[in-house]
Structures are given as structure tokens and as C-alpha cells.
Coordinates of C-alpha atoms in Angstrom, one line a residue:
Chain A
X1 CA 28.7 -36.1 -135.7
X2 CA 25.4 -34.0 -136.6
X3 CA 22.7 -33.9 -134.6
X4 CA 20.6 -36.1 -137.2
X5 CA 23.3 -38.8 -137.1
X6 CA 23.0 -38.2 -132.8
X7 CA 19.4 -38.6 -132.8
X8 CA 19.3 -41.7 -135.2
X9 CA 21.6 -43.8 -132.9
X10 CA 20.5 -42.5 -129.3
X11 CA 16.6 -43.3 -130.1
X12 CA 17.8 -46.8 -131.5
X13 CA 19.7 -47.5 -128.5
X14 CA 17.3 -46.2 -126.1
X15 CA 14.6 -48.3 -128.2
X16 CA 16.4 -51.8 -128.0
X17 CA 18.0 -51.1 -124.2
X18 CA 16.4 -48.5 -122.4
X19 CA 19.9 -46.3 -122.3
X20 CA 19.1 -42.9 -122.5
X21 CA 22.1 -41.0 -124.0
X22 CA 22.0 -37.3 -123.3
X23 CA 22.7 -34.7 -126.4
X24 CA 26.0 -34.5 -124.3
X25 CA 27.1 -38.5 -124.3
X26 CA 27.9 -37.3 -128.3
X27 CA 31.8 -38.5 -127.4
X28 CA 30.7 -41.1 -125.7
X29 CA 28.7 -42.6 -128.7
X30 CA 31.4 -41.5 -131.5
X31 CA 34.3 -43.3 -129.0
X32 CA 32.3 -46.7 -128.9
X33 CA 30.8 -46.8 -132.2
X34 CA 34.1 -45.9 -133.9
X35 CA 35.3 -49.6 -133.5
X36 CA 31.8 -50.8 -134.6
X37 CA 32.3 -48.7 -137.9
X38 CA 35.8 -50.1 -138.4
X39 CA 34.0 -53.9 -137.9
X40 CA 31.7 -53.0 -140.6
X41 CA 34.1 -51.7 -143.1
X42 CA 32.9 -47.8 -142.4
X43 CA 35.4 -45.2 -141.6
X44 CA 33.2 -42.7 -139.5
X45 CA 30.6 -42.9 -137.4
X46 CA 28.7 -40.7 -139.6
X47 CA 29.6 -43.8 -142.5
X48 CA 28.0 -46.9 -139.9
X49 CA 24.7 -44.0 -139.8
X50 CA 24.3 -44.5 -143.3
X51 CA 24.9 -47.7 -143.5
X52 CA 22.2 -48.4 -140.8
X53 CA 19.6 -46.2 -142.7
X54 CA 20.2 -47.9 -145.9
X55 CA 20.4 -51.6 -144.6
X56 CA 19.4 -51.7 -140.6
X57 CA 20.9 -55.2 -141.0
X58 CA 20.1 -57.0 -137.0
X59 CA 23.8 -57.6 -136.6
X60 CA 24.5 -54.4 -137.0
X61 CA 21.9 -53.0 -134.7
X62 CA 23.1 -55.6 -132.0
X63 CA 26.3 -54.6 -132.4
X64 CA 25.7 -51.3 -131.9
X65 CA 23.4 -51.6 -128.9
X66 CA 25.9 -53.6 -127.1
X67 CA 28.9 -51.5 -128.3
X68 CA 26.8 -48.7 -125.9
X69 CA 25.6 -50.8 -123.0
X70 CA 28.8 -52.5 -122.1
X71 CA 30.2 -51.4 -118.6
X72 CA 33.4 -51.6 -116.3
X73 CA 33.0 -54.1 -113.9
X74 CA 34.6 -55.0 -110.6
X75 CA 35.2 -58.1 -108.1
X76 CA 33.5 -57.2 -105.3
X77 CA 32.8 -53.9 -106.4
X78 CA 32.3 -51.4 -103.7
X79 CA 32.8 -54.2 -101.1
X80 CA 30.0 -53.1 -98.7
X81 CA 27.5 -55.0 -100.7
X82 CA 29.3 -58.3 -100.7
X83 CA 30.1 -57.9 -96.7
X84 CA 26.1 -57.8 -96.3
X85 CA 25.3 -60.0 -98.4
X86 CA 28.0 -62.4 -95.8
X87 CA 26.6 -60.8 -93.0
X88 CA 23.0 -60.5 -93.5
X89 CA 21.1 -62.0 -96.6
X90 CA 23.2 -65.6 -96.7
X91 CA 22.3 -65.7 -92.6
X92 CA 18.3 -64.9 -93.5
X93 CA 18.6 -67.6 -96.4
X94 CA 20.3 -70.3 -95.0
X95 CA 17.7 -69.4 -91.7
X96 CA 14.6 -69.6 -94.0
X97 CA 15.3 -71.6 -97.1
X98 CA 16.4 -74.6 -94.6
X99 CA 13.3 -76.3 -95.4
X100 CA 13.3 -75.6 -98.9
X101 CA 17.2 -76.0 -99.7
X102 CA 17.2 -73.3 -101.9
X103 CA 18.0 -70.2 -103.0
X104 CA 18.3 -68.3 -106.7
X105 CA 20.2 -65.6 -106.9
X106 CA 19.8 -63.1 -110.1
X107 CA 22.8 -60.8 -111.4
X108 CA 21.0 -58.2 -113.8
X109 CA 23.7 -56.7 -116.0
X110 CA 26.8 -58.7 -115.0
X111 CA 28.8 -57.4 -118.0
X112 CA 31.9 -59.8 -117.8
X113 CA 31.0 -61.7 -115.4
X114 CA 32.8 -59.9 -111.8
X115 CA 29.5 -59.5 -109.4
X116 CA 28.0 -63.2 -109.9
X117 CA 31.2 -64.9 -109.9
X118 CA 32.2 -62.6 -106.9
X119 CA 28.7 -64.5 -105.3
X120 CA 29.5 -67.6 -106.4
X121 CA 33.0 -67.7 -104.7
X122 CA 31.4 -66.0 -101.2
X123 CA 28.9 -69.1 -101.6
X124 CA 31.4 -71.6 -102.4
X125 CA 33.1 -70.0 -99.0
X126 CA 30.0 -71.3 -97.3
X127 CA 29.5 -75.0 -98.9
X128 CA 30.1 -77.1 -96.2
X129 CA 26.1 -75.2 -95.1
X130 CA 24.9 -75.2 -98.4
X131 CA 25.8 -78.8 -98.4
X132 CA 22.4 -80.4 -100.5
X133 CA 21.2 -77.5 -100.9
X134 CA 20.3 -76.4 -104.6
X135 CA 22.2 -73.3 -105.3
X136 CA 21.1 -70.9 -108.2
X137 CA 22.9 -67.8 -110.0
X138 CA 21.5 -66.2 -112.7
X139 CA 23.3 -64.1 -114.5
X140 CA 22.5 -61.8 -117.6
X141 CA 23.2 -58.9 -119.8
X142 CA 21.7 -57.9 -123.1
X143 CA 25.2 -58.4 -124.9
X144 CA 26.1 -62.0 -126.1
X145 CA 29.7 -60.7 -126.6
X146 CA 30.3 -60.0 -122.7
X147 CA 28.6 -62.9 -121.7
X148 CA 30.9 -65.0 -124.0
X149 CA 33.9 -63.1 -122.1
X150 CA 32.0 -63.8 -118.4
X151 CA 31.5 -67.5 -119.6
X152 CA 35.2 -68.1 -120.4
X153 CA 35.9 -66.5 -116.5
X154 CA 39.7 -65.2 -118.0
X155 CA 40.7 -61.6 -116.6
X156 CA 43.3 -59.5 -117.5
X157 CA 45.8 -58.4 -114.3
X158 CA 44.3 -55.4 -113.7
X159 CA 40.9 -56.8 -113.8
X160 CA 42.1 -59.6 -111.1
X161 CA 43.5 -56.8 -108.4
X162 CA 40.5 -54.9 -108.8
X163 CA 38.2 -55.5 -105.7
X164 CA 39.7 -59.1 -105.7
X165 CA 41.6 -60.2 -102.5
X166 CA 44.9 -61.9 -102.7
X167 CA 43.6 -65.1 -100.9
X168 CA 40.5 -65.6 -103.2
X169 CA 43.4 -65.0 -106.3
X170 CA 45.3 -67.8 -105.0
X171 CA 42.3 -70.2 -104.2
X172 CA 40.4 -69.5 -106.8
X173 CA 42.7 -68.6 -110.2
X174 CA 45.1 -70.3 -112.0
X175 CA 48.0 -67.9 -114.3
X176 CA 47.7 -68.9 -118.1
X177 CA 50.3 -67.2 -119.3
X178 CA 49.5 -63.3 -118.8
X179 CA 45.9 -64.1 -118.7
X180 CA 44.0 -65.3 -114.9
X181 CA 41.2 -68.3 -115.4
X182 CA 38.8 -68.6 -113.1
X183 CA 38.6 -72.2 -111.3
X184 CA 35.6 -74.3 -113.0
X185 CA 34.1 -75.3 -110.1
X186 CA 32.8 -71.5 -109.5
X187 CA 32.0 -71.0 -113.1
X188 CA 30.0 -73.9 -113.0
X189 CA 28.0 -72.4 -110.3
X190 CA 26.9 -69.5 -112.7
X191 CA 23.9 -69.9 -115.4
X192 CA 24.7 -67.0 -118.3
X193 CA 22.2 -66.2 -120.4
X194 CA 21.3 -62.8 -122.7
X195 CA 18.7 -60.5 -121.2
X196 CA 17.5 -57.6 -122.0
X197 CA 15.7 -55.6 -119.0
X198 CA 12.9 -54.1 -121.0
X199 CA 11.5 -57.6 -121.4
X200 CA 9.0 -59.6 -119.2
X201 CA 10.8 -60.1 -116.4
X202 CA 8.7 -62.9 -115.5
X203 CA 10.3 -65.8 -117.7
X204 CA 13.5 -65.7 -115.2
X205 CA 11.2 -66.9 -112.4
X206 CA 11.5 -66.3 -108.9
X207 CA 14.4 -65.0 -106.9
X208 CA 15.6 -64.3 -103.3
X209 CA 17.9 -61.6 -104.0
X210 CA 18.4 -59.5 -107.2
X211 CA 21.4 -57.6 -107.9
X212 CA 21.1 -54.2 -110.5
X213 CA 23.8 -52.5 -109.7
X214 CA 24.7 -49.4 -111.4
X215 CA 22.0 -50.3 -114.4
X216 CA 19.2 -47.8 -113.6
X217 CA 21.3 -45.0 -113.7
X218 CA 20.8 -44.9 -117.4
X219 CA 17.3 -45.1 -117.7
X220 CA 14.6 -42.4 -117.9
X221 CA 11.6 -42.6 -115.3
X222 CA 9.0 -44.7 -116.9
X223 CA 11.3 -47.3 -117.7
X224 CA 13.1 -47.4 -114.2
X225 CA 9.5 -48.0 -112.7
X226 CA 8.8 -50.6 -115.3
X227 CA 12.4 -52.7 -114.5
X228 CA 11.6 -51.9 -110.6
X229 CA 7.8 -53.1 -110.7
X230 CA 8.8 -55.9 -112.6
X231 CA 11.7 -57.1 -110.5
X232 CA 9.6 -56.4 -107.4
X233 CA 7.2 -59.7 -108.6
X234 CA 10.1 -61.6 -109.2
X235 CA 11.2 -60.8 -105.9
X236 CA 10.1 -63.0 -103.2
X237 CA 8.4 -61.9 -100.1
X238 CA 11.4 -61.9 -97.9
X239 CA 13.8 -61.1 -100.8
X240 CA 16.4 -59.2 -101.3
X241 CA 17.2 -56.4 -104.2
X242 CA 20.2 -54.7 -104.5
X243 CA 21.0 -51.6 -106.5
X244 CA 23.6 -49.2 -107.0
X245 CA 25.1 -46.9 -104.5
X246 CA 23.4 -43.7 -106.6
X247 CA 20.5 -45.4 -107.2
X248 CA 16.9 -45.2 -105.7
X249 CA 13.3 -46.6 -105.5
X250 CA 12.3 -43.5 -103.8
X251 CA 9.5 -41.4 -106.4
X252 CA 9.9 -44.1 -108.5
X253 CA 8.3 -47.4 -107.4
X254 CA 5.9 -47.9 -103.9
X255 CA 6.2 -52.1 -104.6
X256 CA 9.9 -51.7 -102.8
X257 CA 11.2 -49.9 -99.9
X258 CA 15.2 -49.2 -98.6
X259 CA 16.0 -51.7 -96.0
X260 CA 16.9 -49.2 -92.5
X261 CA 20.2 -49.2 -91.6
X262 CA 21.6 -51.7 -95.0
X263 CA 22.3 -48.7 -97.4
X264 CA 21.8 -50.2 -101.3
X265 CA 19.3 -53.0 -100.1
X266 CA 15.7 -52.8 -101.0
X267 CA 12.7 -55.1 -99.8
X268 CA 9.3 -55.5 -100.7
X269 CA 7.0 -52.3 -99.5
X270 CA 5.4 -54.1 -96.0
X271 CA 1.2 -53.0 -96.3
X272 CA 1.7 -50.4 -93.9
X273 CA 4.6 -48.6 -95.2
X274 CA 2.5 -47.9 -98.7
X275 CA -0.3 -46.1 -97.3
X276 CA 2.1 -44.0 -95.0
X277 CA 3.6 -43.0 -98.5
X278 CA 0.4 -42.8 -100.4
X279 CA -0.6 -40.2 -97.7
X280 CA 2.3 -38.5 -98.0
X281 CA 2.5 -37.7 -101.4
Chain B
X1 CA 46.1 -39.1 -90.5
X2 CA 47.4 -42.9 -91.3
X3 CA 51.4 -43.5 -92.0
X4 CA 53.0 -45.5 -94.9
X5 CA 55.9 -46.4 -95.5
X6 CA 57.0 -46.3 -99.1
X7 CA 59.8 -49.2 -100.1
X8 CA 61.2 -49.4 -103.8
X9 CA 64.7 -49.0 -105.2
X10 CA 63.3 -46.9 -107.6
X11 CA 62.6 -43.4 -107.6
X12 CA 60.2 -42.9 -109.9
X13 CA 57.6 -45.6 -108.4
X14 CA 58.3 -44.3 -104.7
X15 CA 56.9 -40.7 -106.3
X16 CA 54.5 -42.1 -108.4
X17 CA 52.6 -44.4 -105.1
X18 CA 53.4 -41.4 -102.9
X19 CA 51.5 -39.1 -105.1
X20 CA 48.8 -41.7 -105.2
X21 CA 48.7 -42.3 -101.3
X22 CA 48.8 -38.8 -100.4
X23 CA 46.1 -38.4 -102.0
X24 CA 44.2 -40.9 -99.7
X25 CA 45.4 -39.1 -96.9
X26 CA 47.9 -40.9 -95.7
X27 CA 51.5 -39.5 -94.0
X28 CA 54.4 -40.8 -96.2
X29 CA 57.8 -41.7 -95.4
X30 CA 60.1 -43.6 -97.9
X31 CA 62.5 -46.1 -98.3
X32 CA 65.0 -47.4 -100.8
X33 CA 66.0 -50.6 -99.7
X34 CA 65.0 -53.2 -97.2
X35 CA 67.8 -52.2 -94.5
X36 CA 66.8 -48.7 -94.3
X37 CA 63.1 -49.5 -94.6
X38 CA 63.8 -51.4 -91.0
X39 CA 65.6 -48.5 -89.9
X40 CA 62.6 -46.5 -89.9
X41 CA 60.4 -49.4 -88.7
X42 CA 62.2 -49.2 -85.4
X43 CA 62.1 -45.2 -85.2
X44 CA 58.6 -45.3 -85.6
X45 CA 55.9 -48.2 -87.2
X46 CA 54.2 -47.5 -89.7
X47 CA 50.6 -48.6 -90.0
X48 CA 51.0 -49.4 -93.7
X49 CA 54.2 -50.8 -95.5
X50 CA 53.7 -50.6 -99.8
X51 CA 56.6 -53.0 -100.5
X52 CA 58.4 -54.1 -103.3
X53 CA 60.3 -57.5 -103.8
X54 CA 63.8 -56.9 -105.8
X55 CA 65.8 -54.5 -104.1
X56 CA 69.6 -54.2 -103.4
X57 CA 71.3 -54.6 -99.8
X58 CA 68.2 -56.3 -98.3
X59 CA 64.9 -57.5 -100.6
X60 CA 61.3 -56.9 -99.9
X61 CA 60.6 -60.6 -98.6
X62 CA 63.7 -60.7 -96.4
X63 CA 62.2 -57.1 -94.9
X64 CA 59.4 -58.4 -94.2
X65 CA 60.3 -61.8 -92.8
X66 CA 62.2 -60.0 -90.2
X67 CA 59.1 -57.4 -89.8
X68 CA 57.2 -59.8 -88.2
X69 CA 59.6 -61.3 -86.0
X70 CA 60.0 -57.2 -84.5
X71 CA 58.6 -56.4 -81.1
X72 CA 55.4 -54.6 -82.4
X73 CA 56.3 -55.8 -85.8
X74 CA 52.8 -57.5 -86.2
X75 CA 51.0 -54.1 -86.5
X76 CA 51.5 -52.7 -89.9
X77 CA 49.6 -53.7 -92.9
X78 CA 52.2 -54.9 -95.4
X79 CA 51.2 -55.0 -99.1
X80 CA 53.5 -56.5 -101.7
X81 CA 54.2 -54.4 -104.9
X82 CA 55.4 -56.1 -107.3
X83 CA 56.7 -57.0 -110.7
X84 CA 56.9 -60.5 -109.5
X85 CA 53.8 -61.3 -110.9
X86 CA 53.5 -65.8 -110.1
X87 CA 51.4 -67.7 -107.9
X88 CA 54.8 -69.0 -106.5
X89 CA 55.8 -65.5 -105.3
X90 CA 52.4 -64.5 -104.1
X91 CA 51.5 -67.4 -102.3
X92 CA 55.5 -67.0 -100.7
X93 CA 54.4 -63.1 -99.6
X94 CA 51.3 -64.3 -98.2
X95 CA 53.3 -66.9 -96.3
X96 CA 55.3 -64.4 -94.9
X97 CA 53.5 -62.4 -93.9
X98 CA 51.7 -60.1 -96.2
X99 CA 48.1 -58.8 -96.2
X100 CA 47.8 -58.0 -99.6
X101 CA 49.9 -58.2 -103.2
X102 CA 49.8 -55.8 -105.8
X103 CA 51.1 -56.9 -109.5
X104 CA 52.9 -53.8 -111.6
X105 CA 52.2 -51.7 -113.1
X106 CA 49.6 -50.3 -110.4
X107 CA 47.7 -47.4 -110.9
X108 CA 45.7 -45.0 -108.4
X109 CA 42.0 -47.8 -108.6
X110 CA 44.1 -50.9 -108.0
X111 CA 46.2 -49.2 -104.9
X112 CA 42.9 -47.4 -103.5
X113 CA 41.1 -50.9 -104.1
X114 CA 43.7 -53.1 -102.4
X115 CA 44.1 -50.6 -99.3
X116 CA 40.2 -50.7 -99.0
X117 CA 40.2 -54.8 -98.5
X118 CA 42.3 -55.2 -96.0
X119 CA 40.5 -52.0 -93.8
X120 CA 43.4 -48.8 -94.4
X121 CA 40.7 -46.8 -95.9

């Protein structure tokens, strides 16, 4: 792939997602676009460039987009995460929504589907509290092909034993043939819907925890603000926000701060935390 | 350093999941049947068992059954690994005993995954 081709496709993705794709993800883009060209009756990458410069047909950018922005996911990846959210946020909700009998829950990104259904079942552990109570998860990615995938709730083997513990396999799945469905009752409990990041945030409406896991890392520094500014209004006072375990707010945002001692969870940036940082920059 | 004991009839997997757990630091012993797999249960317990279910002379289920019933026999962590791939046979493991199950093939994310859950790492 030449560097014309390289630049073509990275500023279009980065346009329509916010990815950034270093002169070095050039495998990277070749490996996931090689299927796209095959779908489109091209042989090469280098073929689908063409194609887009001579047609930019939607369907084809979309594809392409998605093709790049589609990641890995895991049941209760990295565990921590979903222990505090057990442990610590669902204790402060069901504390200070009791009035209310509330809560909405956004997973930004979800890919297939793993992290809001992995909610959804810790929730569904707790019913008998939540009992009346109107229960919310949000989930959304800018790709309407892994959403479709998320919606059907149907994993592979190896997705089911990753992060996924035996008892929530048994209580939770049923085997159809070598594929694992999801029970309905917890993919009712989940609202898909495509999203892309670099819109207004505010059409979602109002949430008391966010997860954005491992979605940051690919964007540059003006749009990481944006995305964290934004999700900071949607945030409510007491909310929570969740992101990655290589992931910051630090230098990039003042509207959120790191939770002390709850590694990954942010909260709004209390009045006299902002000045403190204000004078120290 | 944590101990595991490895039990498969087959050679290959035993040096394929020993490879893996050494890697995660744990002290491996092995075992190619059930009967010898109790053998070195009562020499010394283990604080992890990686077991498998089909194996000749005594299976992985029968092993285990009789695990738990051992003085001290509560201790180890004991995770199924399998080709036995049903909800029948998983639900049976758990029954019995098990903390986890593992569904072959396995590679090094699914075994580093499953030990995580249930606290070995």
C-alpha cells in the first residue's frame, strides 16, 4: 500500500470515527480492509482506494469505517471493574436513586455486546432490589454490523470462557448447537442503538454511570477532550464514568477527576479540586 | 510460588497447559490419570488442579468426587478441562465440586482468564 492510498483511508476513517491510525497501523488497515475489498468485488486494497475515489458510494465508506473500528471484546473484561461496580456504584445507586427508582446506565463502544450484557446479568443478580425500579442500559457503537451480532446475544466458545464464569454460563446460556445464546430475559434488558462518539452527546440523555472502555485510546487530543467534556454533561452529579485501564482525564479534561483509591473510575471535578488544578498548571 | 497439578492422559496437552501455567508462575506437577493424580494429592495438595474428564484407570469426575471427600481435600481450586463441551457435563462438574470449567481447545487468554475468576492469579 502507497502512502497516497495510506493517507486517503486514515483521514477518512479518522474523519467519520475519530480513530487516528498511525503511518505504522499500514498492516493493520491492509488486514481489515482486505475483506472489505473482497465484499466489493476488488482484489487489493489499493483496488477498494480507487474504487472509493471514483464512487465514495456511503456503503462503502461505512463499511470501511466499521471494518477499522471494530474491537475484541470480553465478559467482564478485566474483572476489577465489574467487582466495583458490585461493590461500590450499584450500593451508591440503589442508596440514592431509592426515591427516584432509577438508574441508566450507558455502554459507549460495546462492540458485540460483552460489557452491557456483562451489567445486565450483575443487575439481574440484584432484582429482587431493583424490584420496581426502572432499569436502563444503553448500549452503542458506530457499527450497525456489531450491534446486529450484540443484539442476537450468540457467542462462539471461546468468546463464552472469556471473562465469563462457569455459574453465570449455566444460568444464563443455553448451547445451540456449537453456538451459546444468551437468555432473553438479559438481552431484553439492553437498548442497542448506533452511535458514533464524535456526535452530540446530548441526544442519549442523562446517565449515572458511563462505561468507555478502551475507546479513547485511539483518539488524538482534541477529540478525547471533546468525547470527555461531552460525557461529563451527560454525567450526573454523583455519576459514575468508567474508562479503560490505559486511559486518563489527566491534561486532558478539568470537568472530571479519578475517583481515590477506585483505579479506572472517574467523577465529576468537585469546585475545589478545579482551581487546585487551574493553579497548578 | 502457587502449585498445580496438571491431569490429562495426553501428553501433548499436559505440555502445552504446563507451558502456559509456568508462565503464570505457578509450580507444576503432572498427572496422567485420575489414580495417580490422588497419589500426589496425598503427598502433597496442590492449590490448583487443571483437570480433564476422560481418562483411563480412574476419570476426571471420579477424581474429583473422591478429592473432596479427602481430609484437606476442600483446599485446591479444581478446574475442569475439557472436551466435554454440554450443559449436562458442566452443570455435573460444578456439582461435584468444581470451581471452574474450561471447554477445549484452550489457549493461554481463556486459561489465564478462568484462573483470574476464581482468585489463583
Amino acid at each position: 500500500m502507497n502512502t497516497d492510498v495510506f493517507n486517503q483511508l486514515s483521514s477518512l476513517v479518522r474523519e467519520r470515527s475519530g480513530l487516528v491510525l498511525t503511518p505504522d497501523k499500514g498492516y493493520l488497515l491492509e488486514s481489515r480492509l482486505l475483506p472489505v475489498a473482497r465484499k466489493w468485488a476488488q482484489k487489493s486494497v489499493d483496488e477498494l482506494s480507487a474504487l472509493l475515489r471514483s464512487k465514495p458510494d456511503p456503503k462503502l465508506i461505512r463499511d470501511i469505517v466499521e471494518a477499522m473500528t471494530t474491537n475484541e471484546s470480553f465478559f467482564f473484561r478485566d474483572i476489577k471493574p465489574f467487582d466495583q461496580f458490585k461493590s461500590l456504584v450499584l450500593p451508591h445507586l440503589l442508596k440514592k436513586r431509592a426515591a427516584a427508582k432509577s438508574i441508566r446506565i450507558w455502554s459507549a463502544a460495546c462492540s458485540s455486546g460483552q460489557e452491557p450484557y456483562s451489567l445486565a446479568m450483575i443487575l439481574n443478580e440484584h432484582k429482587l432490589q431493583l424490584s420496581g425500579w426502572k432499569v436502563e442500559i444503553i448500549a452503542t457503537d458506530l457499527s450497525t454490523e456489531i450491534l446486529d451480532k450484540a443484539r442476537a446475544g450468540q457467542y462462539s466458545q471461546f468468546e463464552v470462557q472469556r471473562g465469563l464464569p462457569i455459574q453465570l454460563l449455566v444460568k444464563y446460556f443455553k448451547q445451540e448447537g456449537d453456538r451459546w445464546q444468551i437468555d432473553a430475559a438479559i438481552r431484553s434488558m439492553v437498548a442497542f442503538r448506533p452511535f458514533n462518539l464524535l456526535e452530540d452527546l446530548g441526544s442519549l440523555g442523562r446517565f449515572d454511570v458511563i462505561f468507555c472502555r478502551n475507546v479513547l485510546i485511539y483518539f488524538d487530543q482534541p477529540t478525547k477532550a471533546k468525547v470527555l467534556d461531552g460525557m461529563s454533561r451527560q454525567l450526573a452529579p454523583d455519576g459514575h464514568l468508567y474508562l479503560g485501564g490505559a486511559e486518563t482525564v489527566l491534561g486532558i479534561t478539568d470537568k472530571l477527576q479519578p475517583l481515590p483509591e477506585h483505579r479506572g473510575i472517574y467523577v465529576q471535578a468537585t469546585p475545589a479540586a478545579v482551581p487546585a488544578r487551574a493553579a497548578a498548571g | 510460588m502457587k502449585s498445580c497439578l496438571i491431569v490429562d492422559d495426553s501428553r501433548v496437552v499436559r505440555k502445552v497447559a504446563r507451558r502456559i501455567l509456568e508462565e503464570l508462575q505457578f509450580a507444576i506437577e503432572e498427572a496422567g490419570d485420575g489414580q495417580i493424580a490422588m497419589e500426589a494429592c496425598k503427598r502433597h495438595m496442590p492449590d490448583a488442579i487443571l483437570l480433564d474428564w476422560n481418562m483411563p484407570v480412574m476419570d476426571g469426575i471420579e477424581f474429583l468426587r473422591e478429592l473432596r471427600k479427602m481430609n484437606g481435600g476442600g483446599a485446591p481450586i479444581v478446574v475442569f478441562c475439557t472436551t466435554e463441551n454440554d450443559l449436562g457435563h458442566i452443570q455435573e462438574a460444578v456439582a461435584s465440586g468444581a470451581n471452574e470449567y474450561i471447554m477445549k481447545p484452550f489457549d493461554t487468554e481463556i486459561i489465564q482468564s478462568k484462573f483470574q475468576q476464581v482468585g489463583l492469579l
